[in-house]
Every structure is written in structure tokens, then in C-alpha cells.
Amino acid sequence: MARCFRSLLIAITSLWMLSSVLIRSSDAAGIATYWGQHTDEGSLEDACRRNTYDYVNLAFLINYGGGQTPELNLAGHCEPSDCSSLSSEIKACQSRGTQVLLSLGGAPNLSSADDAKEVASYLYNNFLGGKSENRPLGDAVLDGIDFHIQAGKRDFLDDLAKALSEYSTSERRVHLSAAPQCFYPDYYLDAAIRTGLFDYVWVQFYNNPPCQYSMGNANNLFYSWSSHWASYPGVNKLFLGLPASPEAAPSGGYIPPRVLIREILPYVRGYPNYGGVMLWNAFYDENYSQAIRPYINPETLACDRKSMLKSPSNCDIKIKSYVTK
């Protein structure tokens, strides 16, 4: 009996890993997270080795616009002026099919459309496909820029998105993502998202009581998702942003994995621009991403132990009986 169970687990793991590779080579839904805001979260490469993330946002770049000197704030993982030690880790993540983006946090201070273009030029030459004598992350070329802005000036962020998108070429696309609050419309990112230039929009359904899951009730979340964000102009791939543990969001919004799998995902997956789930953040994600990973994509089918033993290749990795949390 034990030997059969062990064989079953090996088959499940093999199919799960194969599915992860296939998912990342297609346009299927995925999981995003943020890394860089806790000294005890492990290395960037450690996060990617979990093989559960399709997108990792390096958090954060602060102090940009208005003549400020941009600075990396990765919570002690490296010196702000020189994080080139992360270059090899970024490349290792990308080799696994994980996109790595730089997240803009802090308080932007853009003063004009021209200022936005200057910031875009800085970002391109120092973190993306351009050239600079002093690239803070070394020679690694990031996949794009994430807008995670909750303070400062909201002016000209749409111009910044437009300027960044102009650096995309047929050989290398500059991906753009945004993390608005679920409260509609987002004060800072509304105009930027409406440009339609953002590949991914991971809406923060946490720390926002009017539009988040609370006390076993998903009505506010469902209403916000269906009535606002699923039809939001400019949203290409829409992600459900959630805390990876109750501690990750002091003001609430945490959804136990089994509730997410049984009640929430079947609902949000029904929308054509559904893109997956974003988890805040890598430090708090002890096993949340592993638990939900097989259920992120609507095209995969649930199966039970008997079906797996009979025909593993047709079962497609979704074993709901193993989700216990």
C-alpha cells in the first residue's frame, strides 16, 4: 500500500512539473508574487526554484521623477547602489521560464511628460535592454516594469507607461504590469491602466474591506471583480491579488486555499481576461502557491486517486483530494 501511494505521488509530481513547463510556454494563467521586502524570505533564486511562480516582481525601486536619484530598496538583500550580485539569480529565474520585473514603489514625483520620458529612459538603460555604465542589477535584462504605486503624485504615470512601451521591439517586449487597489477606480493607476499598455493587472483584493473576501463572504470580491475589473478599459490579463497568509494583510482579505479552489477560482476563471493569481508576498508564501498551483488554469481537469492510477496522462495533475488547507 505504501509503495503504491509513493508511486502515485511520484506520478503526480512528474505531471505537475511537466504542466508547469507547458504553462509557462503558453498563454495560460499563472501565479505572480513580490520578492525583496523581507530579509528572511530566502534568495530570489530560492523563490524561483519552487517552480510555482510565472512572474516575480522585485520590490521596490523608489525615488524617481522630479530630478530624484532612483534607489533600489530590497530590504537588506543588497546595497541599494550595487545589487549586481542578483544578476545570476535573475538569469536563473528566467531560465526556468519566470518573468522578472522591477516594481516601482515609493512616491513618484513626475513633473511633466518629458520627465516621465527621462525616467523611462533611465529604467530602460539601467534595468532593461539598454546600456549604462552602472547597472544596479548587473548585466541581467529584466522582463519589464511593474507599477505598485500607493503614494506620491499620480500625474504623468500614463506618460511613463507610454514611454516605456515604446522601447518594446519585435525581438524583446517590455512587459508592463500594475497592482491597483480593488477599490474602484484606483486613485493612482486609473489613467495609466486605461492606456491599454499593461500586459498584467494584479488587483489587490486585500487590505481593502469594501471589496475583499471577509468572514467567509465573497460577495464584495465577486461584485468588484465582475462589475468593475473584468470590464475595466485597458485590462488585458486580470489577476486576483491575495495575501499568502493572514499575517501578510493586517486589514484582511486572506482566503484559505481550499476556499479559493472550491469557491473563488471557479468564478473568476469564467472571465475571458482572467490571468491567474498574485500573492503578496514570497516571504509569507510557505505553501500557498504550491496548494493552488494545479487549480490556476481552467483547462486542466480535476481527478481522483482512482483516475490517476488508471490513466495518469489523462488526469492532468489536478488532485483535489490532496488539498487539505
PDB file of N, CA and C in Angstrom, residues 246-312:
ATOM      1  N   PRO A 246      -2.549  35.092   6.520  1.00  0.00           N
ATOM      2  CA  PRO A 246      -3.289  36.147   7.233  1.00  0.00           C
ATOM      3  C   PRO A 246      -2.384  37.283   7.690  1.00  0.00           C
ATOM      4  N   GLU A 247      -1.139  36.953   8.062  1.00  0.00           N
ATOM      5  CA  GLU A 247      -0.196  37.975   8.540  1.00  0.00           C
ATOM      6  C   GLU A 247       0.229  38.939   7.439  1.00  0.00           C
ATOM      7  N   ALA A 248       0.082  38.531   6.199  1.00  0.00           N
ATOM      8  CA  ALA A 248       0.520  39.373   5.080  1.00  0.00           C
ATOM      9  C   ALA A 248      -0.397  40.562   4.850  1.00  0.00           C
ATOM     10  N   ALA A 249      -1.604  40.513   5.402  1.00  0.00           N
ATOM     11  CA  ALA A 249      -2.564  41.596   5.176  1.00  0.00           C
ATOM     12  C   ALA A 249      -3.292  41.898   6.480  1.00  0.00           C
ATOM     13  N   PRO A 250      -2.778  42.844   7.274  1.00  0.00           N
ATOM     14  CA  PRO A 250      -3.382  43.153   8.580  1.00  0.00           C
ATOM     15  C   PRO A 250      -4.847  43.570   8.501  1.00  0.00           C
ATOM     16  N   SER A 251      -5.254  44.151   7.376  1.00  0.00           N
ATOM     17  CA  SER A 251      -6.637  44.608   7.243  1.00  0.00           C
ATOM     18  C   SER A 251      -7.527  43.609   6.518  1.00  0.00           C
ATOM     19  N   GLY A 252      -7.037  42.392   6.380  1.00  0.00           N
ATOM     20  CA  GLY A 252      -7.888  41.330   5.871  1.00  0.00           C
ATOM     21  C   GLY A 252      -7.773  41.046   4.389  1.00  0.00           C
ATOM     22  N   GLY A 253      -8.499  40.022   3.972  1.00  0.00           N
ATOM     23  CA  GLY A 253      -8.535  39.606   2.583  1.00  0.00           C
ATOM     24  C   GLY A 253      -7.980  38.210   2.346  1.00  0.00           C
ATOM     25  N   TYR A 254      -7.436  37.593   3.406  1.00  0.00           N
ATOM     26  CA  TYR A 254      -6.871  36.256   3.244  1.00  0.00           C
ATOM     27  C   TYR A 254      -7.975  35.248   2.943  1.00  0.00           C
ATOM     28  N   ILE A 255      -7.714  34.358   1.983  1.00  0.00           N
ATOM     29  CA  ILE A 255      -8.656  33.300   1.612  1.00  0.00           C
ATOM     30  C   ILE A 255      -7.952  31.959   1.779  1.00  0.00           C
ATOM     31  N   PRO A 256      -8.428  31.073   2.639  1.00  0.00           N
ATOM     32  CA  PRO A 256      -7.806  29.752   2.762  1.00  0.00           C
ATOM     33  C   PRO A 256      -7.745  29.058   1.404  1.00  0.00           C
ATOM     34  N   PRO A 257      -6.676  28.331   1.115  1.00  0.00           N
ATOM     35  CA  PRO A 257      -6.530  27.694  -0.196  1.00  0.00           C
ATOM     36  C   PRO A 257      -7.722  26.863  -0.639  1.00  0.00           C
ATOM     37  N   ARG A 258      -8.286  26.072   0.267  1.00  0.00           N
ATOM     38  CA  ARG A 258      -9.387  25.207  -0.164  1.00  0.00           C
ATOM     39  C   ARG A 258     -10.620  26.036  -0.517  1.00  0.00           C
ATOM     40  N   VAL A 259     -10.825  27.187   0.138  1.00  0.00           N
ATOM     41  CA  VAL A 259     -11.933  28.075  -0.215  1.00  0.00           C
ATOM     42  C   VAL A 259     -11.678  28.714  -1.570  1.00  0.00           C
ATOM     43  N   LEU A 260     -10.441  29.127  -1.780  1.00  0.00           N
ATOM     44  CA  LEU A 260     -10.082  29.709  -3.072  1.00  0.00           C
ATOM     45  C   LEU A 260     -10.341  28.708  -4.193  1.00  0.00           C
ATOM     46  N   ILE A 261      -9.919  27.478  -3.982  1.00  0.00           N
ATOM     47  CA  ILE A 261     -10.035  26.444  -5.009  1.00  0.00           C
ATOM     48  C   ILE A 261     -11.483  26.078  -5.287  1.00  0.00           C
ATOM     49  N   ARG A 262     -12.276  25.927  -4.234  1.00  0.00           N
ATOM     50  CA  ARG A 262     -13.643  25.421  -4.390  1.00  0.00           C
ATOM     51  C   ARG A 262     -14.671  26.497  -4.714  1.00  0.00           C
ATOM     52  N   GLU A 263     -14.442  27.735  -4.227  1.00  0.00           N
ATOM     53  CA  GLU A 263     -15.467  28.765  -4.367  1.00  0.00           C
ATOM     54  C   GLU A 263     -15.061  29.950  -5.248  1.00  0.00           C
ATOM     55  N   ILE A 264     -13.811  30.389  -5.123  1.00  0.00           N
ATOM     56  CA  ILE A 264     -13.418  31.644  -5.786  1.00  0.00           C
ATOM     57  C   ILE A 264     -12.901  31.414  -7.204  1.00  0.00           C
ATOM     58  N   LEU A 265     -11.945  30.501  -7.354  1.00  0.00           N
ATOM     59  CA  LEU A 265     -11.367  30.282  -8.679  1.00  0.00           C
ATOM     60  C   LEU A 265     -12.397  29.856  -9.720  1.00  0.00           C
ATOM     61  N   PRO A 266     -13.335  28.955  -9.408  1.00  0.00           N
ATOM     62  CA  PRO A 266     -14.325  28.601 -10.432  1.00  0.00           C
ATOM     63  C   PRO A 266     -15.105  29.804 -10.943  1.00  0.00           C
ATOM     64  N   TYR A 267     -15.276  30.818 -10.102  1.00  0.00           N
ATOM     65  CA  TYR A 267     -15.983  32.035 -10.510  1.00  0.00           C
ATOM     66  C   TYR A 267     -15.110  32.930 -11.383  1.00  0.00           C
ATOM     67  N   VAL A 268     -13.923  33.294 -10.897  1.00  0.00           N
ATOM     68  CA  VAL A 268     -13.099  34.257 -11.632  1.00  0.00           C
ATOM     69  C   VAL A 268     -12.535  33.671 -12.930  1.00  0.00           C
ATOM     70  N   ARG A 269     -12.344  32.353 -12.967  1.00  0.00           N
ATOM     71  CA  ARG A 269     -11.827  31.727 -14.176  1.00  0.00           C
ATOM     72  C   ARG A 269     -12.799  31.814 -15.335  1.00  0.00           C
ATOM     73  N   GLY A 270     -14.051  32.117 -15.043  1.00  0.00           N
ATOM     74  CA  GLY A 270     -15.057  32.190 -16.089  1.00  0.00           C
ATOM     75  C   GLY A 270     -14.977  33.438 -16.942  1.00  0.00           C
ATOM     76  N   TYR A 271     -14.112  34.376 -16.583  1.00  0.00           N
ATOM     77  CA  TYR A 271     -13.999  35.626 -17.333  1.00  0.00           C
ATOM     78  C   TYR A 271     -12.852  35.533 -18.340  1.00  0.00           C
ATOM     79  N   PRO A 272     -13.072  36.007 -19.564  1.00  0.00           N
ATOM     80  CA  PRO A 272     -12.079  35.803 -20.633  1.00  0.00           C
ATOM     81  C   PRO A 272     -10.722  36.441 -20.392  1.00  0.00           C
ATOM     82  N   ASN A 273     -10.665  37.500 -19.582  1.00  0.00           N
ATOM     83  CA  ASN A 273      -9.367  38.142 -19.339  1.00  0.00           C
ATOM     84  C   ASN A 273      -8.735  37.691 -18.025  1.00  0.00           C
ATOM     85  N   TYR A 274      -9.264  36.644 -17.412  1.00  0.00           N
ATOM     86  CA  TYR A 274      -8.642  36.062 -16.211  1.00  0.00           C
ATOM     87  C   TYR A 274      -7.202  35.654 -16.526  1.00  0.00           C
ATOM     88  N   GLY A 275      -6.274  36.093 -15.655  1.00  0.00           N
ATOM     89  CA  GLY A 275      -4.863  35.798 -15.891  1.00  0.00           C
ATOM     90  C   GLY A 275      -4.208  34.936 -14.837  1.00  0.00           C
ATOM     91  N   GLY A 276      -4.859  34.803 -13.660  1.00  0.00           N
ATOM     92  CA  GLY A 276      -4.262  33.998 -12.603  1.00  0.00           C
ATOM     93  C   GLY A 276      -4.375  34.675 -11.253  1.00  0.00           C
ATOM     94  N   VAL A 277      -3.388  34.400 -10.388  1.00  0.00           N
ATOM     95  CA  VAL A 277      -3.387  34.899  -9.017  1.00  0.00           C
ATOM     96  C   VAL A 277      -2.049  35.561  -8.708  1.00  0.00           C
ATOM     97  N   MET A 278      -2.092  36.681  -8.010  1.00  0.00           N
ATOM     98  CA  MET A 278      -0.883  37.312  -7.497  1.00  0.00           C
ATOM     99  C   MET A 278      -0.886  37.154  -5.980  1.00  0.00           C
ATOM    100  N   LEU A 279       0.256  36.750  -5.436  1.00  0.00           N
ATOM    101  CA  LEU A 279       0.373  36.564  -3.993  1.00  0.00           C
ATOM    102  C   LEU A 279       1.345  37.577  -3.385  1.00  0.00           C
ATOM    103  N   TRP A 280       0.911  38.238  -2.348  1.00  0.00           N
ATOM    104  CA  TRP A 280       1.767  39.107  -1.548  1.00  0.00           C
ATOM    105  C   TRP A 280       2.128  38.351  -0.262  1.00  0.00           C
ATOM    106  N   ASN A 281       3.381  38.067  -0.046  1.00  0.00           N
ATOM    107  CA  ASN A 281       4.498  38.088  -0.979  1.00  0.00           C
ATOM    108  C   ASN A 281       5.289  36.793  -0.791  1.00  0.00           C
ATOM    109  N   ALA A 282       6.499  36.712  -1.328  1.00  0.00           N
ATOM    110  CA  ALA A 282       7.266  35.459  -1.271  1.00  0.00           C
ATOM    111  C   ALA A 282       7.584  35.029   0.158  1.00  0.00           C
ATOM    112  N   PHE A 283       7.800  35.976   1.044  1.00  0.00           N
ATOM    113  CA  PHE A 283       8.126  35.638   2.431  1.00  0.00           C
ATOM    114  C   PHE A 283       6.969  34.902   3.115  1.00  0.00           C
ATOM    115  N   TYR A 284       5.748  35.369   2.883  1.00  0.00           N
ATOM    116  CA  TYR A 284       4.575  34.796   3.544  1.00  0.00           C
ATOM    117  C   TYR A 284       4.072  33.525   2.859  1.00  0.00           C
ATOM    118  N   ASP A 285       4.580  33.250   1.685  1.00  0.00           N
ATOM    119  CA  ASP A 285       4.101  32.096   0.918  1.00  0.00           C
ATOM    120  C   ASP A 285       4.853  30.834   1.338  1.00  0.00           C
ATOM    121  N   GLU A 286       4.357  30.190   2.388  1.00  0.00           N
ATOM    122  CA  GLU A 286       5.006  28.967   2.858  1.00  0.00           C
ATOM    123  C   GLU A 286       4.620  27.773   1.994  1.00  0.00           C
ATOM    124  N   ASN A 287       3.339  27.626   1.718  1.00  0.00           N
ATOM    125  CA  ASN A 287       2.927  26.552   0.804  1.00  0.00           C
ATOM    126  C   ASN A 287       1.658  26.907   0.036  1.00  0.00           C
ATOM    127  N   TYR A 288       1.266  28.174   0.091  1.00  0.00           N
ATOM    128  CA  TYR A 288       0.031  28.605  -0.564  1.00  0.00           C
ATOM    129  C   TYR A 288       0.100  28.398  -2.074  1.00  0.00           C
ATOM    130  N   SER A 289       1.181  28.858  -2.699  1.00  0.00           N
ATOM    131  CA  SER A 289       1.289  28.742  -4.156  1.00  0.00           C
ATOM    132  C   SER A 289       1.332  27.284  -4.592  1.00  0.00           C
ATOM    133  N   GLN A 290       1.979  26.424  -3.778  1.00  0.00           N
ATOM    134  CA  GLN A 290       2.023  25.007  -4.110  1.00  0.00           C
ATOM    135  C   GLN A 290       0.629  24.392  -4.058  1.00  0.00           C
ATOM    136  N   ALA A 291      -0.171  24.813  -3.078  1.00  0.00           N
ATOM    137  CA  ALA A 291      -1.507  24.245  -2.915  1.00  0.00           C
ATOM    138  C   ALA A 291      -2.445  24.624  -4.054  1.00  0.00           C
ATOM    139  N   ILE A 292      -2.327  25.863  -4.541  1.00  0.00           N
ATOM    140  CA  ILE A 292      -3.286  26.328  -5.550  1.00  0.00           C
ATOM    141  C   ILE A 292      -2.796  26.161  -6.978  1.00  0.00           C
ATOM    142  N   ARG A 293      -1.499  25.914  -7.146  1.00  0.00           N
ATOM    143  CA  ARG A 293      -0.931  25.887  -8.498  1.00  0.00           C
ATOM    144  C   ARG A 293      -1.695  25.002  -9.488  1.00  0.00           C
ATOM    145  N   PRO A 294      -2.036  23.778  -9.143  1.00  0.00           N
ATOM    146  CA  PRO A 294      -2.726  22.932 -10.132  1.00  0.00           C
ATOM    147  C   PRO A 294      -4.109  23.433 -10.525  1.00  0.00           C
ATOM    148  N   TYR A 295      -4.668  24.361  -9.744  1.00  0.00           N
ATOM    149  CA  TYR A 295      -6.040  24.808  -9.975  1.00  0.00           C
ATOM    150  C   TYR A 295      -6.133  26.173 -10.654  1.00  0.00           C
ATOM    151  N   ILE A 296      -5.012  26.761 -10.971  1.00  0.00           N
ATOM    152  CA  ILE A 296      -4.999  28.111 -11.532  1.00  0.00           C
ATOM    153  C   ILE A 296      -5.554  28.137 -12.951  1.00  0.00           C
ATOM    154  N   ASN A 297      -5.300  27.079 -13.709  1.00  0.00           N
ATOM    155  CA  ASN A 297      -5.697  27.056 -15.113  1.00  0.00           C
ATOM    156  C   ASN A 297      -7.022  26.337 -15.320  1.00  0.00           C
ATOM    157  N   PRO A 298      -7.965  26.983 -15.995  1.00  0.00           N
ATOM    158  CA  PRO A 298      -9.296  26.400 -16.172  1.00  0.00           C
ATOM    159  C   PRO A 298      -9.320  25.188 -17.086  1.00  0.00           C
ATOM    160  N   GLU A 299      -8.318  25.037 -17.948  1.00  0.00           N
ATOM    161  CA  GLU A 299      -8.360  23.939 -18.907  1.00  0.00           C
ATOM    162  C   GLU A 299      -7.915  22.611 -18.317  1.00  0.00           C
ATOM    163  N   THR A 300      -7.319  22.633 -17.112  1.00  0.00           N
ATOM    164  CA  THR A 300      -6.925  21.374 -16.501  1.00  0.00           C
ATOM    165  C   THR A 300      -8.102  20.766 -15.759  1.00  0.00           C
ATOM    166  N   LEU A 301      -8.132  19.462 -15.653  1.00  0.00           N
ATOM    167  CA  LEU A 301      -9.288  18.762 -15.106  1.00  0.00           C
ATOM    168  C   LEU A 301      -8.981  18.161 -13.742  1.00  0.00           C
ATOM    169  N   ALA A 302      -9.964  18.192 -12.862  1.00  0.00           N
ATOM    170  CA  ALA A 302      -9.803  17.538 -11.568  1.00  0.00           C
ATOM    171  C   ALA A 302      -9.947  16.031 -11.744  1.00  0.00           C
ATOM    172  N   CYS A 303      -9.224  15.274 -10.930  1.00  0.00           N
ATOM    173  CA  CYS A 303      -9.367  13.832 -10.975  1.00  0.00           C
ATOM    174  C   CYS A 303      -9.093  13.274  -9.587  1.00  0.00           C
ATOM    175  N   ASP A 304      -9.518  12.058  -9.360  1.00  0.00           N
ATOM    176  CA  ASP A 304      -9.302  11.448  -8.063  1.00  0.00           C
ATOM    177  C   ASP A 304      -8.200  10.407  -8.150  1.00  0.00           C
ATOM    178  N   ARG A 305      -7.914   9.788  -7.010  1.00  0.00           N
ATOM    179  CA  ARG A 305      -6.819   8.837  -6.955  1.00  0.00           C
ATOM    180  C   ARG A 305      -7.035   7.672  -7.920  1.00  0.00           C
ATOM    181  N   LYS A 306      -8.265   7.191  -8.029  1.00  0.00           N
ATOM    182  CA  LYS A 306      -8.564   6.075  -8.917  1.00  0.00           C
ATOM    183  C   LYS A 306      -8.274   6.429 -10.370  1.00  0.00           C
ATOM    184  N   SER A 307      -8.671   7.637 -10.775  1.00  0.00           N
ATOM    185  CA  SER A 307      -8.437   8.071 -12.154  1.00  0.00           C
ATOM    186  C   SER A 307      -6.948   8.201 -12.437  1.00  0.00           C
ATOM    187  N   MET A 308      -6.190   8.701 -11.440  1.00  0.00           N
ATOM    188  CA  MET A 308      -4.752   8.850 -11.621  1.00  0.00           C
ATOM    189  C   MET A 308      -4.093   7.489 -11.817  1.00  0.00           C
ATOM    190  N   LEU A 309      -4.481   6.512 -11.012  1.00  0.00           N
ATOM    191  CA  LEU A 309      -3.891   5.183 -11.124  1.00  0.00           C
ATOM    192  C   LEU A 309      -4.249   4.524 -12.454  1.00  0.00           C
ATOM    193  N   LYS A 310      -5.478   4.778 -12.922  1.00  0.00           N
ATOM    194  CA  LYS A 310      -5.942   4.154 -14.152  1.00  0.00           C
ATOM    195  C   LYS A 310      -5.311   4.772 -15.383  1.00  0.00           C
ATOM    196  N   SER A 311      -5.255   6.117 -15.423  1.00  0.00           N
ATOM    197  CA  SER A 311      -4.725   6.794 -16.610  1.00  0.00           C
ATOM    198  C   SER A 311      -4.137   8.146 -16.231  1.00  0.00           C
ATOM    199  N   PRO A 312      -2.901   8.177 -15.688  1.00  0.00           N
ATOM    200  CA  PRO A 312      -2.279   9.441 -15.245  1.00  0.00           C
ATOM    201  C   PRO A 312      -2.184  10.481 -16.344  1.00  0.00           C
TER     202      PRO A 312
END
